[in-house]
Short mmCIF file of C-alpha atoms and ligand atoms in Angstrom, two decimals:
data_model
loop_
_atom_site.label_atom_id
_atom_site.label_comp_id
_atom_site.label_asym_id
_atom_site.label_seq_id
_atom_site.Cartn_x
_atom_site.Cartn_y
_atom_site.Cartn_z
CA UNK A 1 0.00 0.00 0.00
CA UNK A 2 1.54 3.38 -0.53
CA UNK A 3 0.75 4.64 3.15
CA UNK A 4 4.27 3.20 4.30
CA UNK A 5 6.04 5.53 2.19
CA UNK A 6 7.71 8.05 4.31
CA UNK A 7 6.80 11.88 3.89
CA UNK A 8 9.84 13.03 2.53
CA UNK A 9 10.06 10.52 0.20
CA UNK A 10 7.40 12.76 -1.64
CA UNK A 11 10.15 15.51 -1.95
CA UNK A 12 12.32 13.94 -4.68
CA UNK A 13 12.72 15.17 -8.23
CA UNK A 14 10.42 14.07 -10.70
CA UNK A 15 10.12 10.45 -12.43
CA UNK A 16 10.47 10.40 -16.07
CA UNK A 17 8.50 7.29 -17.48
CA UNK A 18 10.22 5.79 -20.53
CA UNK A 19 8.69 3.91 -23.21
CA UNK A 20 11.10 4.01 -25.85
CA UNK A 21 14.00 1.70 -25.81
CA UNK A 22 16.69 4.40 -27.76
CA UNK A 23 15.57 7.09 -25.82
CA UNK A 24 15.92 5.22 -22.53
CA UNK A 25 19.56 3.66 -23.92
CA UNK A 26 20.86 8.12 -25.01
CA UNK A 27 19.65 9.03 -22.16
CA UNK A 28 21.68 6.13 -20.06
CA UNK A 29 24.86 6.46 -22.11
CA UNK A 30 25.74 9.96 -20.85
CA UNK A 31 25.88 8.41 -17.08
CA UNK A 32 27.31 5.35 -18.27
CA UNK A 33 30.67 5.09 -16.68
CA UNK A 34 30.22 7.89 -14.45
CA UNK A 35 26.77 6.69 -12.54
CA UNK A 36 26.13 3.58 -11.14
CA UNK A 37 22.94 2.59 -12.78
CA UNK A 38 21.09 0.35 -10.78
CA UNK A 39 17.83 -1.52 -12.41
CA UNK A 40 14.75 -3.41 -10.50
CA UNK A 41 12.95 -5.37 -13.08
CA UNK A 42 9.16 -5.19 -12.44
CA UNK A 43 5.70 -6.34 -13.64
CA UNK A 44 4.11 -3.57 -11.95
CA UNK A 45 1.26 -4.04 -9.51
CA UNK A 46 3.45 -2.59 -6.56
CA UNK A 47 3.43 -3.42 -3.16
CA UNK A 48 5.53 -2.63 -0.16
CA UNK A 49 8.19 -5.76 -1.47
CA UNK A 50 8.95 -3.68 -5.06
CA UNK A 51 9.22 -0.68 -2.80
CA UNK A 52 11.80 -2.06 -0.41
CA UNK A 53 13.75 -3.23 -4.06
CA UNK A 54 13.50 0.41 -5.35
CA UNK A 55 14.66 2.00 -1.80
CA UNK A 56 17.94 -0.10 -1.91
CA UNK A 57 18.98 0.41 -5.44
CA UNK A 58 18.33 3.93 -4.54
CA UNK A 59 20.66 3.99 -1.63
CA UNK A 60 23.15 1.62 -3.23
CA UNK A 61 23.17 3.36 -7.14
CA UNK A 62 23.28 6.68 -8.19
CA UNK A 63 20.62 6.42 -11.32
CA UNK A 64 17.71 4.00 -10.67
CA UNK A 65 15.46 2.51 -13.49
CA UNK A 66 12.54 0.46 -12.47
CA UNK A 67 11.10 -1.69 -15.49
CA UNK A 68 7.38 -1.98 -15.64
CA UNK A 69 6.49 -4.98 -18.18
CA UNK A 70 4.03 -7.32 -18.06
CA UNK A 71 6.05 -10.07 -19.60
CA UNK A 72 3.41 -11.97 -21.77
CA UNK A 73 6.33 -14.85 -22.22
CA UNK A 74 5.91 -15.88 -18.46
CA UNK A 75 2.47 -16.64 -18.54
CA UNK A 76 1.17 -20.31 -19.26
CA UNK A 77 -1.75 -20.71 -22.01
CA UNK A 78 -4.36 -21.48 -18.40
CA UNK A 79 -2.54 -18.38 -16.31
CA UNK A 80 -4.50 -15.28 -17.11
CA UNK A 81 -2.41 -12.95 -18.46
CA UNK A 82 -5.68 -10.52 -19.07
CA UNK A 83 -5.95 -10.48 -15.51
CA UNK A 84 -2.56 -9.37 -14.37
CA UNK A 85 -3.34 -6.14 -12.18
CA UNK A 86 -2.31 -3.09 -14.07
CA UNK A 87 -2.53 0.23 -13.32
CA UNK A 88 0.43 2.88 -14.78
CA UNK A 89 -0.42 5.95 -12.88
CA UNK A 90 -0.53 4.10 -9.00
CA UNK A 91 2.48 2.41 -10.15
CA UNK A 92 4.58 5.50 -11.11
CA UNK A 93 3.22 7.74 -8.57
CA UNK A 94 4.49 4.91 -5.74
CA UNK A 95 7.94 4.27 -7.81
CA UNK A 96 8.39 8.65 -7.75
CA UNK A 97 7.43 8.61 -4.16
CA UNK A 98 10.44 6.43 -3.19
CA UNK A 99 12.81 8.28 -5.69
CA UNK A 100 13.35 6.44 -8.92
CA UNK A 101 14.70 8.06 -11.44
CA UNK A 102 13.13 6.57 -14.71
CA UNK A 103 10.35 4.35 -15.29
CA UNK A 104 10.95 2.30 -18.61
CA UNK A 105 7.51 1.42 -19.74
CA UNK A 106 8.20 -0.20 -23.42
CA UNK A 107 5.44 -1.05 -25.45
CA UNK A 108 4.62 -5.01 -25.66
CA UNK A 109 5.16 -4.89 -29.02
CA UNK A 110 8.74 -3.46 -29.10
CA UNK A 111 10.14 -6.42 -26.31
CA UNK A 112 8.55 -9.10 -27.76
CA UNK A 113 7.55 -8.49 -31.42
CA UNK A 114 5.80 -11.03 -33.13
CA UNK A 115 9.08 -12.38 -35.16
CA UNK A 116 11.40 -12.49 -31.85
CA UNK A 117 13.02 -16.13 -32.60
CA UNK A 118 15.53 -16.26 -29.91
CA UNK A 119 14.74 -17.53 -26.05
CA UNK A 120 16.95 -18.18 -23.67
CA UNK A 121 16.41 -21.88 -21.48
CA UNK A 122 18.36 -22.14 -18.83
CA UNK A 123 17.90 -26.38 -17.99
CA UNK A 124 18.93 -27.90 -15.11
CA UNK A 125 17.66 -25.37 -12.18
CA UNK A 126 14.21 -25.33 -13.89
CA UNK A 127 13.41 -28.52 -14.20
CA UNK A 128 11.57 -29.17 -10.49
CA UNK A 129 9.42 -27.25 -8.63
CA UNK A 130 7.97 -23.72 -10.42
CA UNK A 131 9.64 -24.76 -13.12
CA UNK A 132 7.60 -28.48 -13.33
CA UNK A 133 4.38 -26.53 -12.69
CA UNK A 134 5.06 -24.01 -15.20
CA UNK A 135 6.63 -25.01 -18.36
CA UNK A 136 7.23 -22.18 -19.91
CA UNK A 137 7.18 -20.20 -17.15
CA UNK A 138 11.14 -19.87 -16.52
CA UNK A 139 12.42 -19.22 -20.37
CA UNK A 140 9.89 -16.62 -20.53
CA UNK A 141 11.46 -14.94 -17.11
CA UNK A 142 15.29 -15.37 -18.18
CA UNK A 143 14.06 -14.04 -22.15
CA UNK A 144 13.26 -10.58 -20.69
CA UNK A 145 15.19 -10.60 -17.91
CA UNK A 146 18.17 -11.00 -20.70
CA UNK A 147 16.97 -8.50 -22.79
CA UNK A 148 16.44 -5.87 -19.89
CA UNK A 149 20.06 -6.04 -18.92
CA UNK A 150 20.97 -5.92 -22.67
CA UNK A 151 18.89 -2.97 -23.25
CA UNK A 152 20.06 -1.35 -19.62
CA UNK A 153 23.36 -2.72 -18.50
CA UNK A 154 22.81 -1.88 -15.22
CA UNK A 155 25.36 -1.68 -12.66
CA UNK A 156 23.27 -4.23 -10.06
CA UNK A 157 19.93 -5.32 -10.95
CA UNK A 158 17.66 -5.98 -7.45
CA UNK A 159 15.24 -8.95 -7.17
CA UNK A 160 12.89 -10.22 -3.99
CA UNK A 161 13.60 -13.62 -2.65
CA UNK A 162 10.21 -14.25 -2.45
CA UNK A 163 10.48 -16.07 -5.76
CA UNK A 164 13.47 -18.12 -4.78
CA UNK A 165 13.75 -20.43 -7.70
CA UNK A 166 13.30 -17.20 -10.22
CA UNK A 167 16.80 -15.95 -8.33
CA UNK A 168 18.69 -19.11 -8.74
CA UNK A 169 17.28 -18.86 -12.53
CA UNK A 170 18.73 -15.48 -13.47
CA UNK A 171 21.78 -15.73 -11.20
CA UNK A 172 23.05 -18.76 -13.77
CA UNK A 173 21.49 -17.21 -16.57
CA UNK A 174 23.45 -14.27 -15.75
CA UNK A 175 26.72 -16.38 -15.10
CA UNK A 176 26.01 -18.24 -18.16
CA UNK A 177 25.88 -15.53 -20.75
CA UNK A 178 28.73 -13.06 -18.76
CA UNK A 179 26.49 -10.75 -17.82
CA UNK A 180 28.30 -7.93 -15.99
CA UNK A 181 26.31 -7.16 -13.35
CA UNK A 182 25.58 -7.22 -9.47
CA UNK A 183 22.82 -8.92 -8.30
CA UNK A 184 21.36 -8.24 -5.19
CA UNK A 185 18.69 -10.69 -3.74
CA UNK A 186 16.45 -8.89 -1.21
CA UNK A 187 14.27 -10.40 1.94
CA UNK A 188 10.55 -11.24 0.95
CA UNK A 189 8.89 -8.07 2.35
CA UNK A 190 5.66 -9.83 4.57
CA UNK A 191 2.32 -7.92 6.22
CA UNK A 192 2.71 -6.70 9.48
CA UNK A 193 1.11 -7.90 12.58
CA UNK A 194 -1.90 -5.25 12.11
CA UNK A 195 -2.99 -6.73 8.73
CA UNK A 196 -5.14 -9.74 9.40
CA UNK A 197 -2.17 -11.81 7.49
CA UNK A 198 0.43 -11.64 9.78
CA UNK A 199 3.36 -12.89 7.94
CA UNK A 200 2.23 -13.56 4.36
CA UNK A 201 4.63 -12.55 1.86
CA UNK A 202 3.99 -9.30 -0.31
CA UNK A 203 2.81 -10.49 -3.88
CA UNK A 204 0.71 -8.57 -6.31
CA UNK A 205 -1.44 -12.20 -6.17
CA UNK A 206 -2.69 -11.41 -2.23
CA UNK A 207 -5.63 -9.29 -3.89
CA UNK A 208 -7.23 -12.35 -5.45
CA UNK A 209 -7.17 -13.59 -1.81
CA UNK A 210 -10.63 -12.87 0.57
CA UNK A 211 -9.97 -11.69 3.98
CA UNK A 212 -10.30 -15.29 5.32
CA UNK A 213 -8.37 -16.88 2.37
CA UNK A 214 -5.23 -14.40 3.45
CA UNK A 215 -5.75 -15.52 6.99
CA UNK A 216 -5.79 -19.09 6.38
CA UNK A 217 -3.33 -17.83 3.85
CA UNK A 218 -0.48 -16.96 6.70
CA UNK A 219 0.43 -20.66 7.17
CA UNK A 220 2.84 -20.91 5.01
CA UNK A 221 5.17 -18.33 6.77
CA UNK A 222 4.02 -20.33 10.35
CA UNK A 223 5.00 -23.36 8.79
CA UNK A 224 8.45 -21.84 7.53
CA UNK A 225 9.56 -20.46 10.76
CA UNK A 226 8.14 -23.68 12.33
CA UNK A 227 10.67 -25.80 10.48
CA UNK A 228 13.72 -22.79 10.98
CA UNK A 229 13.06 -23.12 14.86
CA UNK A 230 13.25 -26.89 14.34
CA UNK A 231 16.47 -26.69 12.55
CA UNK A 232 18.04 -24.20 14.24
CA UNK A 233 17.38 -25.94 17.81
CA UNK A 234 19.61 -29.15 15.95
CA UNK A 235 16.60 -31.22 13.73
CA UNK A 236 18.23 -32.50 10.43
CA UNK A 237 16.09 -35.30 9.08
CA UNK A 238 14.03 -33.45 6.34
CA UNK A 239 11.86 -36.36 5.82
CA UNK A 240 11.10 -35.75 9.49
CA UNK A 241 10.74 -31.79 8.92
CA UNK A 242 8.40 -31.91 5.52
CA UNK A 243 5.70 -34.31 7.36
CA UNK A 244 5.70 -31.50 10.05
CA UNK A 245 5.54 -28.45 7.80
CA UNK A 246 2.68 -30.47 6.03
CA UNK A 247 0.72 -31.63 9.36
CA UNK A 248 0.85 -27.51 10.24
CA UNK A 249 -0.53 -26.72 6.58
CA UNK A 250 -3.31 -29.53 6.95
CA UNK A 251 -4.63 -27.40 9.70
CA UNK A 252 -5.82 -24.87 6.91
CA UNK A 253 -8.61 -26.62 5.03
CA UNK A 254 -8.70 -24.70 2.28
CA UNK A 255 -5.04 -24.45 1.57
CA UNK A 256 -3.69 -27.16 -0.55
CA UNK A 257 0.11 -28.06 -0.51
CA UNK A 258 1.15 -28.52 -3.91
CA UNK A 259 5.21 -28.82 -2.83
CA UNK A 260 6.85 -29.40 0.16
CA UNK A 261 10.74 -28.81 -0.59
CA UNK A 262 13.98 -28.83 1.45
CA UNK A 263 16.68 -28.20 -1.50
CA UNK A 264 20.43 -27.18 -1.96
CA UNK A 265 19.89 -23.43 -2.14
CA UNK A 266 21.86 -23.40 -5.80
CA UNK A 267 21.12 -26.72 -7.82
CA UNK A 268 17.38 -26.84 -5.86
CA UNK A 269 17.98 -30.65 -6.07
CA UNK A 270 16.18 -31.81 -3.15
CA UNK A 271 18.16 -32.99 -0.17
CA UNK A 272 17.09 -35.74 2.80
CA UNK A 273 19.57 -34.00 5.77
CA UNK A 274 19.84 -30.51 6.25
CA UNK A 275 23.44 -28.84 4.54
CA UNK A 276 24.98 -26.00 5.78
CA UNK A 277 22.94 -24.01 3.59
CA UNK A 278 19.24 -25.37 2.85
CA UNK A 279 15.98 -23.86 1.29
CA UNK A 280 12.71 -24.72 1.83
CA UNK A 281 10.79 -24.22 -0.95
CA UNK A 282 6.67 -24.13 -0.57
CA UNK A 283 4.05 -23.83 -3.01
CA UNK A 284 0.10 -23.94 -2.40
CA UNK A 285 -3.05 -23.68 -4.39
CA UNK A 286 -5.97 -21.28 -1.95
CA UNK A 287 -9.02 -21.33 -4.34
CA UNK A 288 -7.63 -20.52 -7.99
CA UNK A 289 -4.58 -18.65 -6.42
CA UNK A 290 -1.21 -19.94 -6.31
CA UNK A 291 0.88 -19.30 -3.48
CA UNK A 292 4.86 -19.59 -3.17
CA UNK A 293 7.33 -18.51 -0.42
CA UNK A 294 10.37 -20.48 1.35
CA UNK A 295 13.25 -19.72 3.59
CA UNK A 296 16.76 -20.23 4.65
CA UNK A 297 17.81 -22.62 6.80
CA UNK A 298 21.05 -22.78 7.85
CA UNK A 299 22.92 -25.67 9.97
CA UNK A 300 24.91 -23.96 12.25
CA UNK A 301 28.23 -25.99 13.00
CA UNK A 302 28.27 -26.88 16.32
CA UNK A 303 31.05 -26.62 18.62
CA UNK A 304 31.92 -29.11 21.29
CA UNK A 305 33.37 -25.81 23.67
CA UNK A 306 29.91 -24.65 23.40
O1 PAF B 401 9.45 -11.00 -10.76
C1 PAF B 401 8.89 -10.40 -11.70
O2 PAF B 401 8.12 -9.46 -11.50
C2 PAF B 401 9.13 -10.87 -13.12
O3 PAF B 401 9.27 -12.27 -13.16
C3 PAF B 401 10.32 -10.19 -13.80
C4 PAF B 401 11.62 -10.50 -13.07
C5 PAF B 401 10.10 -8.69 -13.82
C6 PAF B 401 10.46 -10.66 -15.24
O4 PAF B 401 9.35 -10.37 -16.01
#
């Protein structure tokens, strides 16, 4: 909602939305190399989670871009594409408030024109989870996210770890193809204690939820921190941990668990003991709304002294 934005946020020079890609690239080239030009790819619909994104590149870069394109490539043949929230003026009067400097709007048709032939796959780290449930999903993400930093060549480029597996995705797309760029992977932005969802992650999907369905909705985050307190007081058997994460999402009737998943936080192979470094990965279907968040779990060495 835009009433967390701080008054004098409101005091910053003016936006100037983009839609042209060689305008956006002459005005860019006379700060490249001087600025440090830092880009949050969005697909509008804002909420406090693209806000927090914007706030850092701001404090971290010098010139901040914030993309606004709903990427038609992402979105399966049964995902509604139609329905995708989308509303220009909220959107750029939240993305001024918090001090970006350009908004690059392009036109569908100049991204993806109808004879665009080339897509970008990346494999391996799309092959479970999201990826399984959403075929297309993932070459459609790393496509645009590709062309973005082609068009942009941002500095750092800032992304929510809300959508874990869409990180791991364009950190080896990025690795793969020598993109030279910073990427900075941000903490999932979740309502506040006041909001009747305690917990439950920022997405632009919470407003096809109902007041109850976001209540019953704030599970998944109890379940998370369920199995973090677990770990983190020694538990290691994940077998053990994902019959307990599901036994506290059972308690929701109308939530339905569609994966349960303790992985290796870079290959998102699933793993049976806790590493060093695990995430759990959870998806869930409320009504026709799909639901994703996970978290870190980390098992902390321990230390006979101790
Ligand atoms: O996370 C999103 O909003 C989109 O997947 C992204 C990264 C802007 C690509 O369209």
């Amino acid at each position: 909602s835009i009433s967390t934005t701080h008054p004098l946020e409101t005091q910053r020079n003016q936006m100037k939305t983009i839609t042209s890609i060689l305008s956006l690239q002459k005005i860019l080239s006379s700060y490249r190399g001087k600025k440090r030009i830092g880009l949050v790819p969005t697909m509008g619909a804002f909420h406090d989670g693209h806000l927090a994104l914007m706030r850092t590149a701001k404090k971290e870069c010098d010139i901040v871009i914030v993309s606004l394109f709903v990427n038609p490539l992402q979105f399966g043949p049964s995902e509604d594409l139609k329905r995708y929230p989308r509303d220009l003026a909220r959107d750029s009067k939240m993305a001024e408030s918090v001090g970006v400097d350009f908004l690059f709007a392009p036109m569908a048709s100049a991204i993806v024109p109808p004879d665009l032939d080339t897509t970008i796959s990346v494999s391996q780290v799309t092959k479970r989870w999201e990826g399984a449930a959403r075929p297309a999903h993932f070459a459609g993400v790393a496509t645009i996210v590709a062309k973005l930093f082609q068009i942009i060549k941002p500095d750092a480029a800032y992304f929510g770890q809300k959508d874990y597996q869409q990180t791991v995705v364009i950190r080896k797309m990025a690795k793969d193809l020598h993109f030279d760029l910073m990427l900075r992977i941000r903490p999932t932005v979740r309502e506040d204690l006041y909001s009747g969802a305690c917990g439950l992650a920022k997405s632009s999907r919470n407003q096809f939820l109902s007041l109850s369905e976001k209540a019953s909705a704030t599970v998944l985050y109890r379940a998370l921190c369920h199995a973090k307190k677990r770990v983190d007081k020694g538990e290691q058997d994940c077998t053990l941990l994902q019959k307990e994460v599901a036994a506290i999402i059972s308690l929701e009737p109308d939530v339905r668990p569609d994966y349960i998943a303790f992985c290796h936080p870079e290959t998102l192979e699933p793993v049976l003991k806790i590493l060093e470094k695990t995430v759990l990965l959870l998806a869930v279907w409320i009504g026709k709304v799909r639901l994703i968040d996970n978290i870190i779990l980390a098992n902390a060495p321990r230390h006979a002294s101790l």
